[in-house]
mmCIF file of C-alpha atoms and ligand atoms in Angstrom:
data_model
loop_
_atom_site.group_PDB
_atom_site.id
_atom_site.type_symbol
_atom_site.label_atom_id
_atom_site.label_comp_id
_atom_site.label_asym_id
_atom_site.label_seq_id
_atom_site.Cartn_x
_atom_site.Cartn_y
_atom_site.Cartn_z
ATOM 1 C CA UNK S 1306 -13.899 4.461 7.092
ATOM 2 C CA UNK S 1307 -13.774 7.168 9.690
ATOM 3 C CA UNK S 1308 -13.036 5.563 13.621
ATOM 4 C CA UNK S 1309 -13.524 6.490 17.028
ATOM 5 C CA UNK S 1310 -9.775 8.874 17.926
ATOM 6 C CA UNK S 1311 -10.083 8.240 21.339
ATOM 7 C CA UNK S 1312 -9.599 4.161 21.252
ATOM 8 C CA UNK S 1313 -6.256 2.869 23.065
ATOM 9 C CA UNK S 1314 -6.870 -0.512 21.103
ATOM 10 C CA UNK S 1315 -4.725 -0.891 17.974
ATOM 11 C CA UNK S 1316 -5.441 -2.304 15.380
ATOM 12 C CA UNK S 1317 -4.185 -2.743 11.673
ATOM 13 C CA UNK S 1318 -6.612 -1.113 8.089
ATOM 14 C CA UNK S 1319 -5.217 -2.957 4.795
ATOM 15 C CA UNK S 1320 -6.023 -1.021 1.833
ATOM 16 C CA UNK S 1321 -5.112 -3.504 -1.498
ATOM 17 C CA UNK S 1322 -5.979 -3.988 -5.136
ATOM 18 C CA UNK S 1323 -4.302 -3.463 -8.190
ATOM 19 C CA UNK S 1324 -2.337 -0.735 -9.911
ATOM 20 C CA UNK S 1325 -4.348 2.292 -10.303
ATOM 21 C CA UNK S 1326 -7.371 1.395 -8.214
ATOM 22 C CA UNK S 1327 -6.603 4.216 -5.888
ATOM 23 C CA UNK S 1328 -4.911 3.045 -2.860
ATOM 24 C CA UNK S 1329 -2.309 5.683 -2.077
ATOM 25 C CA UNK S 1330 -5.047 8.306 -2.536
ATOM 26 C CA UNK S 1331 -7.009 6.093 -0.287
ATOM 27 C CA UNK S 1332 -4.323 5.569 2.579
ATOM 28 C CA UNK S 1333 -3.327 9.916 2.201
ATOM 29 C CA UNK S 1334 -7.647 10.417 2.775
ATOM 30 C CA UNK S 1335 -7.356 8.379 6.247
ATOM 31 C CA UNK S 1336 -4.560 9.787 6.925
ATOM 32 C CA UNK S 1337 -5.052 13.055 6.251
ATOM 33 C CA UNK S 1338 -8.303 12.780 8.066
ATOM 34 C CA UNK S 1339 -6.264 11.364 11.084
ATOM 35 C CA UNK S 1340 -4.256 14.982 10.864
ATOM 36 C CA UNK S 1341 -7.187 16.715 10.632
ATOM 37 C CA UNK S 1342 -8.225 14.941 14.189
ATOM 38 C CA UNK S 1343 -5.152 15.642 15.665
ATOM 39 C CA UNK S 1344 -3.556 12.303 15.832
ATOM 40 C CA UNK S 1345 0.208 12.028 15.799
ATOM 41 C CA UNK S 1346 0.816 10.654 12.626
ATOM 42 C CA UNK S 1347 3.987 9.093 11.142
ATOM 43 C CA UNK S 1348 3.602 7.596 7.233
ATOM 44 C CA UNK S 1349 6.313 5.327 5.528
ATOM 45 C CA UNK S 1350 7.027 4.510 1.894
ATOM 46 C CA UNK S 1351 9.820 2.050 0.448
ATOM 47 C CA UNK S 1352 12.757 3.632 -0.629
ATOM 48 C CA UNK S 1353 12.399 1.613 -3.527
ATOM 49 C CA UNK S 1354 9.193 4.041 -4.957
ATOM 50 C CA UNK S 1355 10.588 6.776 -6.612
ATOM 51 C CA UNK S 1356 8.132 7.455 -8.594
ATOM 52 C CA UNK S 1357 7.187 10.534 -8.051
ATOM 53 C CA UNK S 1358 9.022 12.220 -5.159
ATOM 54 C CA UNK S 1359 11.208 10.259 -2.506
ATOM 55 C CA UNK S 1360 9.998 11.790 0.993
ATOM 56 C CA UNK S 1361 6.490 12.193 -0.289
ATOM 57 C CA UNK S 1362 3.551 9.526 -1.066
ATOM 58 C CA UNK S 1363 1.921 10.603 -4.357
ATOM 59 C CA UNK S 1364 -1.453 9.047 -5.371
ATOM 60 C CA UNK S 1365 -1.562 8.599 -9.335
ATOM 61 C CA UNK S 1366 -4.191 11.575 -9.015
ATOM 62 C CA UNK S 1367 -0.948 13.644 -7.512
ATOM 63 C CA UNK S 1368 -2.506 14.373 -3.778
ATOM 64 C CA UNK S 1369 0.436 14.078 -1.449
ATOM 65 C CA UNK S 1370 1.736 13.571 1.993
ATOM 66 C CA UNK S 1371 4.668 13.767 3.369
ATOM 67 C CA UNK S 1372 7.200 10.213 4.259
ATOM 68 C CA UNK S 1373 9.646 8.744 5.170
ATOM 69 C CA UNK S 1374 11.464 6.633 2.931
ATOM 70 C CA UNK S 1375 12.603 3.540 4.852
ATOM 71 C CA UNK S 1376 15.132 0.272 3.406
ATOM 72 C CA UNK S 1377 13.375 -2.127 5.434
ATOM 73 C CA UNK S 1378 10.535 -3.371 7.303
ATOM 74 C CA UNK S 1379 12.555 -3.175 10.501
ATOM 75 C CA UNK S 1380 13.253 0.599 9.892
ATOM 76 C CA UNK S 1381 10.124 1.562 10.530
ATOM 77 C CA UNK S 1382 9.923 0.528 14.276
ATOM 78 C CA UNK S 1383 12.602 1.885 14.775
ATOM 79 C CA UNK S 1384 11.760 5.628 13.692
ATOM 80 C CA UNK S 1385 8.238 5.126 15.118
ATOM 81 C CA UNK S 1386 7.780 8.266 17.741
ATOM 82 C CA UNK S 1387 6.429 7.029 20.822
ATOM 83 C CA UNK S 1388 3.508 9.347 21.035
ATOM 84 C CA UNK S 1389 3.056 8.272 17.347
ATOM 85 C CA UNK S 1390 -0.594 7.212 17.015
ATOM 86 C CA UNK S 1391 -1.421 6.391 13.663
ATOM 87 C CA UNK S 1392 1.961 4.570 11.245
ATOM 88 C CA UNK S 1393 0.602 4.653 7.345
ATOM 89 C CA UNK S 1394 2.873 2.198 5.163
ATOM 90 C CA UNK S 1395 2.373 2.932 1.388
ATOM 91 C CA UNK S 1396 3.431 -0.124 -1.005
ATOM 92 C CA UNK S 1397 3.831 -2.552 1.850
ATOM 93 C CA UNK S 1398 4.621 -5.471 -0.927
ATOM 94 C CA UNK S 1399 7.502 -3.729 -1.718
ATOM 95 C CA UNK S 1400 8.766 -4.943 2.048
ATOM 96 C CA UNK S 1401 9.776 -8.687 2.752
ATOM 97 C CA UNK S 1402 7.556 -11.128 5.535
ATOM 98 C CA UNK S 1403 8.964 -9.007 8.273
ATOM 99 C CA UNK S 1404 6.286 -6.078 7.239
ATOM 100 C CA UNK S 1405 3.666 -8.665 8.883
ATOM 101 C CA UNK S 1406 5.150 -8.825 12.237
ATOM 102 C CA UNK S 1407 6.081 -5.375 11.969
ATOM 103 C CA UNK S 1408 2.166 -3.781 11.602
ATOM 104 C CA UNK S 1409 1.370 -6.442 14.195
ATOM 105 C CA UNK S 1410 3.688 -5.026 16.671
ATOM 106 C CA UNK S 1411 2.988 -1.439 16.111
ATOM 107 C CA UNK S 1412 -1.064 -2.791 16.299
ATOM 108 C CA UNK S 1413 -0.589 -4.463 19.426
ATOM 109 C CA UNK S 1414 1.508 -1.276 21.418
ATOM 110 C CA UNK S 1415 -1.999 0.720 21.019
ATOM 111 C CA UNK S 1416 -1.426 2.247 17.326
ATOM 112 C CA UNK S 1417 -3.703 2.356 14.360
ATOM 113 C CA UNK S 1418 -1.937 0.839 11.432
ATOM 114 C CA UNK S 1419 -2.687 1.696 7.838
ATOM 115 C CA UNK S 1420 -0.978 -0.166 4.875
ATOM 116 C CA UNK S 1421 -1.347 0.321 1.187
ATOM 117 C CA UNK S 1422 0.238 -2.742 -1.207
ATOM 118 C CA UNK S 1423 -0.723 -4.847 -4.086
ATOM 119 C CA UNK S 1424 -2.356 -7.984 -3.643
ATOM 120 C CA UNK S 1425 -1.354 -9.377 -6.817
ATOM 121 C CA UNK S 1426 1.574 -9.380 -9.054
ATOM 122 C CA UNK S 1427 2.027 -8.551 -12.008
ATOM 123 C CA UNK S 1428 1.430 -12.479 -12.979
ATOM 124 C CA UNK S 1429 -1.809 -12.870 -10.892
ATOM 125 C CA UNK S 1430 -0.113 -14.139 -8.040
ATOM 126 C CA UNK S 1431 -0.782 -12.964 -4.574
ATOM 127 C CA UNK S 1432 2.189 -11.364 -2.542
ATOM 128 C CA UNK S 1433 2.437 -13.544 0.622
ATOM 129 C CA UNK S 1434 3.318 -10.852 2.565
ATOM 130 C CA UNK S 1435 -0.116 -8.929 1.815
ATOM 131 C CA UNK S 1436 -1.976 -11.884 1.742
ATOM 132 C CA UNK S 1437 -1.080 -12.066 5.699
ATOM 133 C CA UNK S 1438 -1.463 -8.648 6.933
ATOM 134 C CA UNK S 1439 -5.005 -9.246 4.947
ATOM 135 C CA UNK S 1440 -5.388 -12.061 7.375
ATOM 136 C CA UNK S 1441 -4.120 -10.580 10.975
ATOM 137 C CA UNK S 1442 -5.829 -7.258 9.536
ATOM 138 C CA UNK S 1443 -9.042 -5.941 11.396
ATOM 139 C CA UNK S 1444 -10.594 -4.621 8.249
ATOM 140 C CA UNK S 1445 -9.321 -4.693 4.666
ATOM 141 C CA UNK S 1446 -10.884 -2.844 1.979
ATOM 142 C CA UNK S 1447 -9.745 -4.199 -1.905
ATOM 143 C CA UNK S 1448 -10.238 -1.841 -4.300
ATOM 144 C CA UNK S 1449 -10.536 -2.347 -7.987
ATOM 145 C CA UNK S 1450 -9.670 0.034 -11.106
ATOM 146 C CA UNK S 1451 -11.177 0.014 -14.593
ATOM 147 C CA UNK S 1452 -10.122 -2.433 -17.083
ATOM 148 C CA UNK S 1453 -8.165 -0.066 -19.483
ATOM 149 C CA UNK S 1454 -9.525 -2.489 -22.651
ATOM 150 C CA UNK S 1455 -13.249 -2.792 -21.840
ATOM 151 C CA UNK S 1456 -13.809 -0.872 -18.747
ATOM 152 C CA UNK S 1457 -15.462 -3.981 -16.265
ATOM 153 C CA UNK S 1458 -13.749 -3.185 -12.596
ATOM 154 C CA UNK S 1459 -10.377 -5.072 -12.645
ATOM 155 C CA UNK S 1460 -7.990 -5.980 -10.265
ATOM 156 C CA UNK S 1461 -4.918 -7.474 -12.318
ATOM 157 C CA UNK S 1462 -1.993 -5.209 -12.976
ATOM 158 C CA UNK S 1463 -0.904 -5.770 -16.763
ATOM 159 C CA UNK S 1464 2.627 -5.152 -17.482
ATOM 160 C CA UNK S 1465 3.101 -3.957 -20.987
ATOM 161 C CA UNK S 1466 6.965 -4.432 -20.737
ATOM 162 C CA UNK S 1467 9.319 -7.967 -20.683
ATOM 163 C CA UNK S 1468 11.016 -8.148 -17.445
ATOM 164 C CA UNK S 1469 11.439 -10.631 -15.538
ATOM 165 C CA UNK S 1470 10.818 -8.968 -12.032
ATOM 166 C CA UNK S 1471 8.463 -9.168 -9.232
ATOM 167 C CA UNK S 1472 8.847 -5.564 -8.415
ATOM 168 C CA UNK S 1473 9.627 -2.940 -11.535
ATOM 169 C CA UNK S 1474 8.445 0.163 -10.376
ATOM 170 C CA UNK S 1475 5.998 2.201 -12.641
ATOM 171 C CA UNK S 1476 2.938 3.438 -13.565
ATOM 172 C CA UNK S 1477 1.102 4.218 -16.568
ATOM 173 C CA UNK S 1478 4.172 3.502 -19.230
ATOM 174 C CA UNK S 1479 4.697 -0.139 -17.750
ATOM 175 C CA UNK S 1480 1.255 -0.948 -16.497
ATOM 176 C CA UNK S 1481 -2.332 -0.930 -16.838
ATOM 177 C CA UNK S 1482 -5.336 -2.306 -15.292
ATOM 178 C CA UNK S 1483 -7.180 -5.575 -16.334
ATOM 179 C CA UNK S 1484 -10.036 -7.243 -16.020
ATOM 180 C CA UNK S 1485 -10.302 -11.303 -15.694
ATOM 181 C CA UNK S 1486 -11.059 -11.290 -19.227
ATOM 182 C CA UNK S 1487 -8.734 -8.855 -20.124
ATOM 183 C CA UNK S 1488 -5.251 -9.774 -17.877
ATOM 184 C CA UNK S 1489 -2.819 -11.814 -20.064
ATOM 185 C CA UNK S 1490 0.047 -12.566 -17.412
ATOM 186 C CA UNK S 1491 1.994 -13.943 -19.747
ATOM 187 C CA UNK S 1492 2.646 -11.026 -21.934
HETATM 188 ZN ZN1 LIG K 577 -11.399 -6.076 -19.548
#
């Protein structure tokens, strides 16, 4: 999705789907393409993914982009620049409600918003918080992976370890992508 650089209007891009179905390298492409146009850019990550490198967002395919590793939701409006045109949040389900109201704010004062997140947890359940910014969002594109047991598209995250958690953070040790057919939440 490439947009119009001049527009004044805000307005907030979700980018969702399960583990591994690109959406980091996704959200880094706008982004990047946003740089390339000469937009004042400012891109956030929880300080919770450390998977790769802290003050960078990595894509599983290792292109990168330098971020800012915020504790909270609120965080981010604060170190917003006011000349900042375009905020990217990477892993927004890793943020509580207040991510929603948030993107919406930074939307409405002009700004292009991107955010990256899961839809769905690791149990098939959505997370609330990316089910809304799907709903206030002006476009949302979902994007699936490859089931890693028979290759259909899928859009479940299996974990392959017992915890209890909503949020473990990892990537191809501790989860893989499923189809419908192929997802066993329970596991
Ligand atoms: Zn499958």
């Amino acid at each position: 999705m490439i947009f119009n650089v001049s527009s004044a209007s805000g307005w907030i891009e979700v980018v969702c789907g399960s583990m591994f179905s690109g959406k980091t390298q996704e959200l880094i492409r706008r982004l990047k393409l946003a740089n390339i146009a000469k937009q004042k850019v400012q891109v956030f990550n929880s300080h919770l993914d450390v998977r790769y490198a802290k003050e960078h967002l990595v894509s599983h395919d290792k292109s990168t982009l330098a971020a800012h590793p915020v504790k909270s939701a609120k965080e981010i409006l604060k170190a917003v620049d006011k000349d900042t045109q375009v905020v990217g949040i990477d892993e927004a389900h890793f943020f509580g409600p207040e991510i929603v109201d948030v993107a919406q704010k930074l939307a409405n004062s002009g700004r292009r918003v991107i955010v990256a997140g899961l839809d769905q947890d690791y149990r098939g359940e959505p997370f609330d918080n990316m089910a809304k910014l799907m709903a206030v969002g002006e476009f949302v594109t979902k994007n699936l992976a490859i089931c890693m047991v028979c290759g259909n598209p899928a859009h479940f995250s299996q974990r392959l370890t017992d915890s209890g958690k909503r949020i473990v953070v990892g990537a191809g040790d501790k989860y893989e992508a499923r189809c419908r057919k192929c997802f066993q939440p329970e596991k």
